[in-house]
Coordinates of C-alpha atoms and ligand atoms in Angstrom, one line a residue:
X1 CA 0.0 0.0 -0.1
X2 CA 1.4 3.4 -1.0
X3 CA 0.1 6.4 0.4
X4 CA 1.1 9.5 -1.9
X5 CA 1.7 12.3 0.6
X6 CA 1.5 16.0 -0.7
X7 CA 3.8 18.9 -0.1
X8 CA 2.5 22.2 1.2
X9 CA 2.5 23.4 -2.2
X10 CA 0.6 20.5 -3.7
X11 CA -2.1 21.0 -1.2
X12 CA -2.3 24.7 -2.1
X13 CA -2.7 23.6 -5.6
X14 CA -5.5 20.9 -4.6
X15 CA -7.5 24.0 -3.1
X16 CA -8.5 25.1 -6.6
X17 CA -10.2 21.7 -7.4
X18 CA -11.7 21.6 -3.8
X19 CA -13.1 25.3 -4.2
X20 CA -14.8 24.4 -7.6
X21 CA -16.2 21.0 -6.1
X22 CA -17.5 22.9 -3.2
X23 CA -19.2 25.6 -5.3
X24 CA -20.7 23.0 -7.7
X25 CA -22.2 21.1 -4.7
X26 CA -23.6 24.4 -3.3
X27 CA -25.1 25.5 -6.5
X28 CA -26.5 22.2 -7.6
X29 CA -27.9 21.8 -4.1
X30 CA -29.7 25.2 -4.2
X31 CA -31.8 23.7 -7.3
X32 CA -33.1 20.8 -5.2
X33 CA -36.8 21.0 -5.1
X34 CA -39.9 18.9 -5.9
X35 CA -40.3 18.3 -9.6
X36 CA -36.5 18.4 -10.5
X37 CA -35.0 15.3 -12.1
X38 CA -31.4 14.0 -11.0
X39 CA -30.6 14.6 -14.8
X40 CA -31.3 18.2 -14.7
X41 CA -29.1 18.5 -11.6
X42 CA -26.2 16.4 -13.3
X43 CA -26.4 18.7 -16.4
X44 CA -26.1 21.8 -14.3
X45 CA -23.1 20.3 -12.2
X46 CA -21.3 19.4 -15.7
X47 CA -22.0 23.0 -17.2
X48 CA -20.8 24.7 -13.8
X49 CA -17.5 22.5 -13.7
X50 CA -16.7 23.2 -17.4
X51 CA -17.4 26.8 -17.2
X52 CA -14.7 27.3 -14.5
X53 CA -12.2 25.1 -16.7
X54 CA -12.6 22.0 -14.7
X55 CA -13.3 18.6 -15.6
X56 CA -16.1 16.6 -14.0
X57 CA -14.1 14.0 -12.0
X58 CA -16.8 11.3 -12.0
X59 CA -17.8 11.4 -15.6
X60 CA -16.5 8.4 -17.3
X61 CA -14.8 7.1 -14.1
X62 CA -15.1 3.4 -14.4
X63 CA -17.6 4.2 -16.9
X64 CA -19.7 6.3 -14.7
X65 CA -22.0 8.3 -17.0
X66 CA -22.7 11.3 -14.7
X67 CA -21.0 14.3 -13.3
X68 CA -22.6 13.8 -10.0
X69 CA -24.0 10.8 -8.2
X70 CA -27.6 11.3 -7.2
X71 CA -28.8 8.9 -4.4
X72 CA -32.4 9.4 -3.2
X73 CA -34.0 8.0 0.2
X74 CA -33.0 4.2 0.4
X75 CA -30.3 4.7 -2.0
X76 CA -26.9 5.0 -0.2
X77 CA -24.5 5.8 -3.0
X78 CA -23.7 6.0 -6.7
X79 CA -27.1 6.6 -8.1
X80 CA -26.9 7.3 -11.9
X81 CA -28.5 10.7 -12.8
X82 CA -31.7 10.0 -14.7
X83 CA -34.7 11.9 -16.2
X84 CA -36.9 9.5 -14.8
X85 CA -35.8 10.3 -11.3
X86 CA -37.9 13.1 -10.3
X87 CA -37.6 14.6 -6.7
X88 CA -40.8 14.7 -4.6
X89 CA -41.5 16.5 -1.4
X90 CA -40.3 14.8 1.7
X91 CA -37.4 12.9 -0.3
X92 CA -33.7 13.3 0.8
X93 CA -31.2 13.4 -1.9
X94 CA -27.3 12.7 -1.6
X95 CA -25.3 14.6 -4.1
X96 CA -21.8 13.5 -4.5
X97 CA -19.7 15.6 -7.0
X98 CA -16.1 16.3 -7.9
X99 CA -13.9 18.4 -10.2
X100 CA -10.4 17.9 -11.8
X101 CA -8.6 21.4 -11.8
X102 CA -4.8 21.3 -12.8
X103 CA -4.9 17.4 -12.6
X104 CA -5.8 17.6 -8.8
X105 CA -9.1 16.1 -7.6
X106 CA -11.7 17.6 -5.3
X107 CA -14.6 15.2 -4.1
X108 CA -17.4 16.2 -1.9
X109 CA -21.1 15.2 -1.0
X110 CA -24.0 16.5 1.0
X111 CA -27.6 15.4 1.5
X112 CA -30.3 17.8 1.0
X113 CA -33.9 17.7 2.1
X114 CA -36.4 18.1 -0.9
X115 CA -39.1 20.7 0.5
X116 CA -40.1 19.6 3.9
X117 CA -39.1 16.2 5.3
X118 CA -40.0 14.2 8.4
X119 CA -38.5 14.9 11.5
X120 CA -37.0 11.2 11.4
X121 CA -35.1 12.1 8.1
X122 CA -34.0 15.4 9.6
X123 CA -32.4 13.7 12.4
X124 CA -30.6 11.4 10.1
X125 CA -29.1 14.2 8.2
X126 CA -28.2 16.0 11.3
X127 CA -26.5 13.0 12.9
X128 CA -24.7 11.9 9.5
X129 CA -23.3 15.6 9.1
X130 CA -22.1 15.4 12.8
X131 CA -20.5 12.1 11.9
X132 CA -18.6 13.8 9.1
X133 CA -17.4 16.6 11.2
X134 CA -16.4 14.3 14.1
X135 CA -14.3 12.2 11.6
X136 CA -12.7 15.2 10.2
X137 CA -11.7 16.3 13.7
X138 CA -10.0 13.1 14.4
X139 CA -8.0 13.3 11.0
X140 CA -4.9 14.7 12.8
X141 CA -1.2 13.6 12.4
X142 CA -0.4 11.1 15.2
X143 CA -3.9 9.7 15.1
X144 CA -4.7 6.4 13.5
X145 CA -7.2 5.6 10.6
X146 CA -8.9 3.6 13.3
X147 CA -9.5 6.7 15.5
X148 CA -11.3 8.4 12.5
X149 CA -13.5 5.4 11.9
X150 CA -14.3 5.0 15.6
X151 CA -15.2 8.4 16.0
X152 CA -17.7 8.4 13.2
X153 CA -19.1 4.9 14.3
X154 CA -19.7 6.1 17.9
X155 CA -21.7 9.0 16.8
X156 CA -23.9 6.9 14.5
X157 CA -24.4 4.1 16.6
X158 CA -25.4 6.3 19.6
X159 CA -28.2 7.3 17.4
X160 CA -29.3 4.0 16.8
X161 CA -28.0 4.0 13.2
X162 CA -26.2 1.6 10.8
X163 CA -22.8 2.3 9.5
X164 CA -22.4 1.1 5.8
X165 CA -19.2 -1.3 5.7
X166 CA -18.7 -2.0 2.2
X167 CA -18.2 1.7 0.9
X168 CA -15.8 3.9 2.5
X169 CA -13.7 7.1 2.3
X170 CA -10.3 7.2 0.4
X171 CA -7.1 8.9 -0.3
X172 CA -7.5 11.6 -2.9
X173 CA -4.9 13.5 -5.0
X174 CA -4.1 13.3 -8.6
X175 CA -6.3 10.3 -8.6
X176 CA -10.0 10.5 -7.1
X177 CA -9.4 7.2 -5.3
X178 CA -5.8 6.7 -3.7
X179 CA -4.7 4.7 -0.7
X180 CA -5.6 4.4 2.1
X181 CA -9.2 3.3 2.4
X182 CA -11.0 5.3 5.2
X183 CA -13.7 3.2 6.9
X184 CA -16.4 4.9 8.9
X185 CA -16.0 2.3 11.6
X186 CA -13.1 0.8 13.5
X187 CA -11.2 0.9 16.7
X188 CA -9.1 3.4 18.4
X189 CA -5.3 3.2 18.1
X190 CA -5.4 1.0 15.1
X191 CA -4.7 1.1 11.4
X192 CA -2.4 3.2 9.4
X193 CA -0.8 6.3 11.4
X194 CA -1.9 9.7 9.9
X195 CA 0.7 12.0 8.8
X196 CA 1.1 15.7 7.7
X197 CA 0.7 15.8 3.9
X198 CA -2.0 12.9 3.9
X199 CA -5.2 14.0 2.0
X200 CA -8.3 12.1 2.7
X201 CA -12.2 12.1 1.4
X202 CA -14.0 11.4 4.8
X203 CA -17.5 10.4 3.7
X204 CA -19.8 8.7 6.3
X205 CA -22.8 6.7 4.7
X206 CA -25.3 6.2 7.5
X207 CA -28.3 4.2 7.4
X208 CA -31.6 4.8 9.5
X209 CA -32.0 1.2 9.9
X210 CA -29.6 -1.6 9.3
X211 CA -26.1 -1.1 8.2
X212 CA -26.6 -3.9 5.4
X213 CA -26.5 -3.0 1.7
X214 CA -28.3 -4.2 -1.6
X215 CA -26.4 -3.5 -4.6
X216 CA -28.5 -2.9 -7.6
X217 CA -28.7 -4.5 -11.1
X218 CA -27.1 -1.5 -13.0
X219 CA -23.8 -2.3 -11.2
X220 CA -23.6 1.1 -9.7
X221 CA -26.4 1.9 -7.5
X222 CA -26.3 0.6 -3.7
X223 CA -29.5 0.6 -1.6
X224 CA -30.1 -0.2 2.0
X225 CA -31.1 -4.0 2.6
X226 CA -34.1 -2.9 4.5
X227 CA -35.2 0.1 2.3
X228 CA -34.9 2.5 5.1
X229 CA -33.3 6.1 4.2
X230 CA -29.6 6.6 4.3
X231 CA -27.7 9.8 4.3
X232 CA -24.0 10.6 3.0
X233 CA -21.7 13.6 3.6
X234 CA -18.3 14.1 2.5
X235 CA -15.5 16.6 2.4
X236 CA -11.9 16.3 1.2
X237 CA -9.5 17.1 4.1
X238 CA -5.7 17.7 4.3
X239 CA -3.8 16.8 7.4
X240 CA -1.6 19.7 8.2
X241 CA 0.9 20.8 11.0
X242 CA -2.0 22.9 12.1
X243 CA -4.5 20.1 12.0
X244 CA -7.2 19.2 9.6
X245 CA -8.0 21.7 6.7
X246 CA -11.0 21.4 4.5
X247 CA -10.3 21.7 0.9
X248 CA -13.5 21.4 -0.4
X249 CA -14.7 24.8 0.6
X250 CA -15.3 28.2 -0.9
X251 CA -14.2 29.9 2.3
X252 CA -10.7 30.8 1.7
X253 CA -9.7 27.3 2.6
X254 CA -7.6 28.3 5.6
X255 CA -10.3 27.4 8.2
X256 CA -9.1 24.3 10.3
X257 CA -12.0 22.1 11.3
Ligands
MG1 MG1 -15.4 10.1 -2.4

């Protein structure tokens, strides 16, 4: 296993891909409403990325056809955008998108409510977002990968939710998926030691019910086994001397978690 660490100059360069990835996620998220199809959201994302000189990181990756993954309700990840998937009041939708700028990749995701959602779904979103921030906070030099996973798992399971096992976060750099895998579960003080210069995409996928998954016949989409809703939040973060720094942000990039 080779983890490609980034110099501070390389981390600076990655901020542009991160900025664009965050901007696209925000702008596409603002279009989420009842009646919109996930294909419309995808087309908007691709246009925004290309307008700013980026390349959609997902499009063509392993043959994936979209510039976003759009995963609604019980869909966990990797939903293919489609004209036939039209959002309805009360849905939740995970939008995952990334941009390549100057050869560097940014990757981020957010789960948005469609109109008014049930308190149960809102709680799932709140807890899953908290899982992400808790995991980011643990992404510090000297900690281990198991500390990140444990932190995420503890928040999710305290809320009575299931942590998806089969799909995990990842290292990121010139490639979208680099070593190491970043599980959203684990044991403290175990796994790879985190070092300054590592850049990780931390992305908890949390299910309202069972953690078990059900891959769908298109070869991409993954749903919950029990058809209960799932949420997904992701940011790309650099491990620096000053602590974790989120790269997928429009806010000047400097803010440690
Ligand atoms: Mg990712």
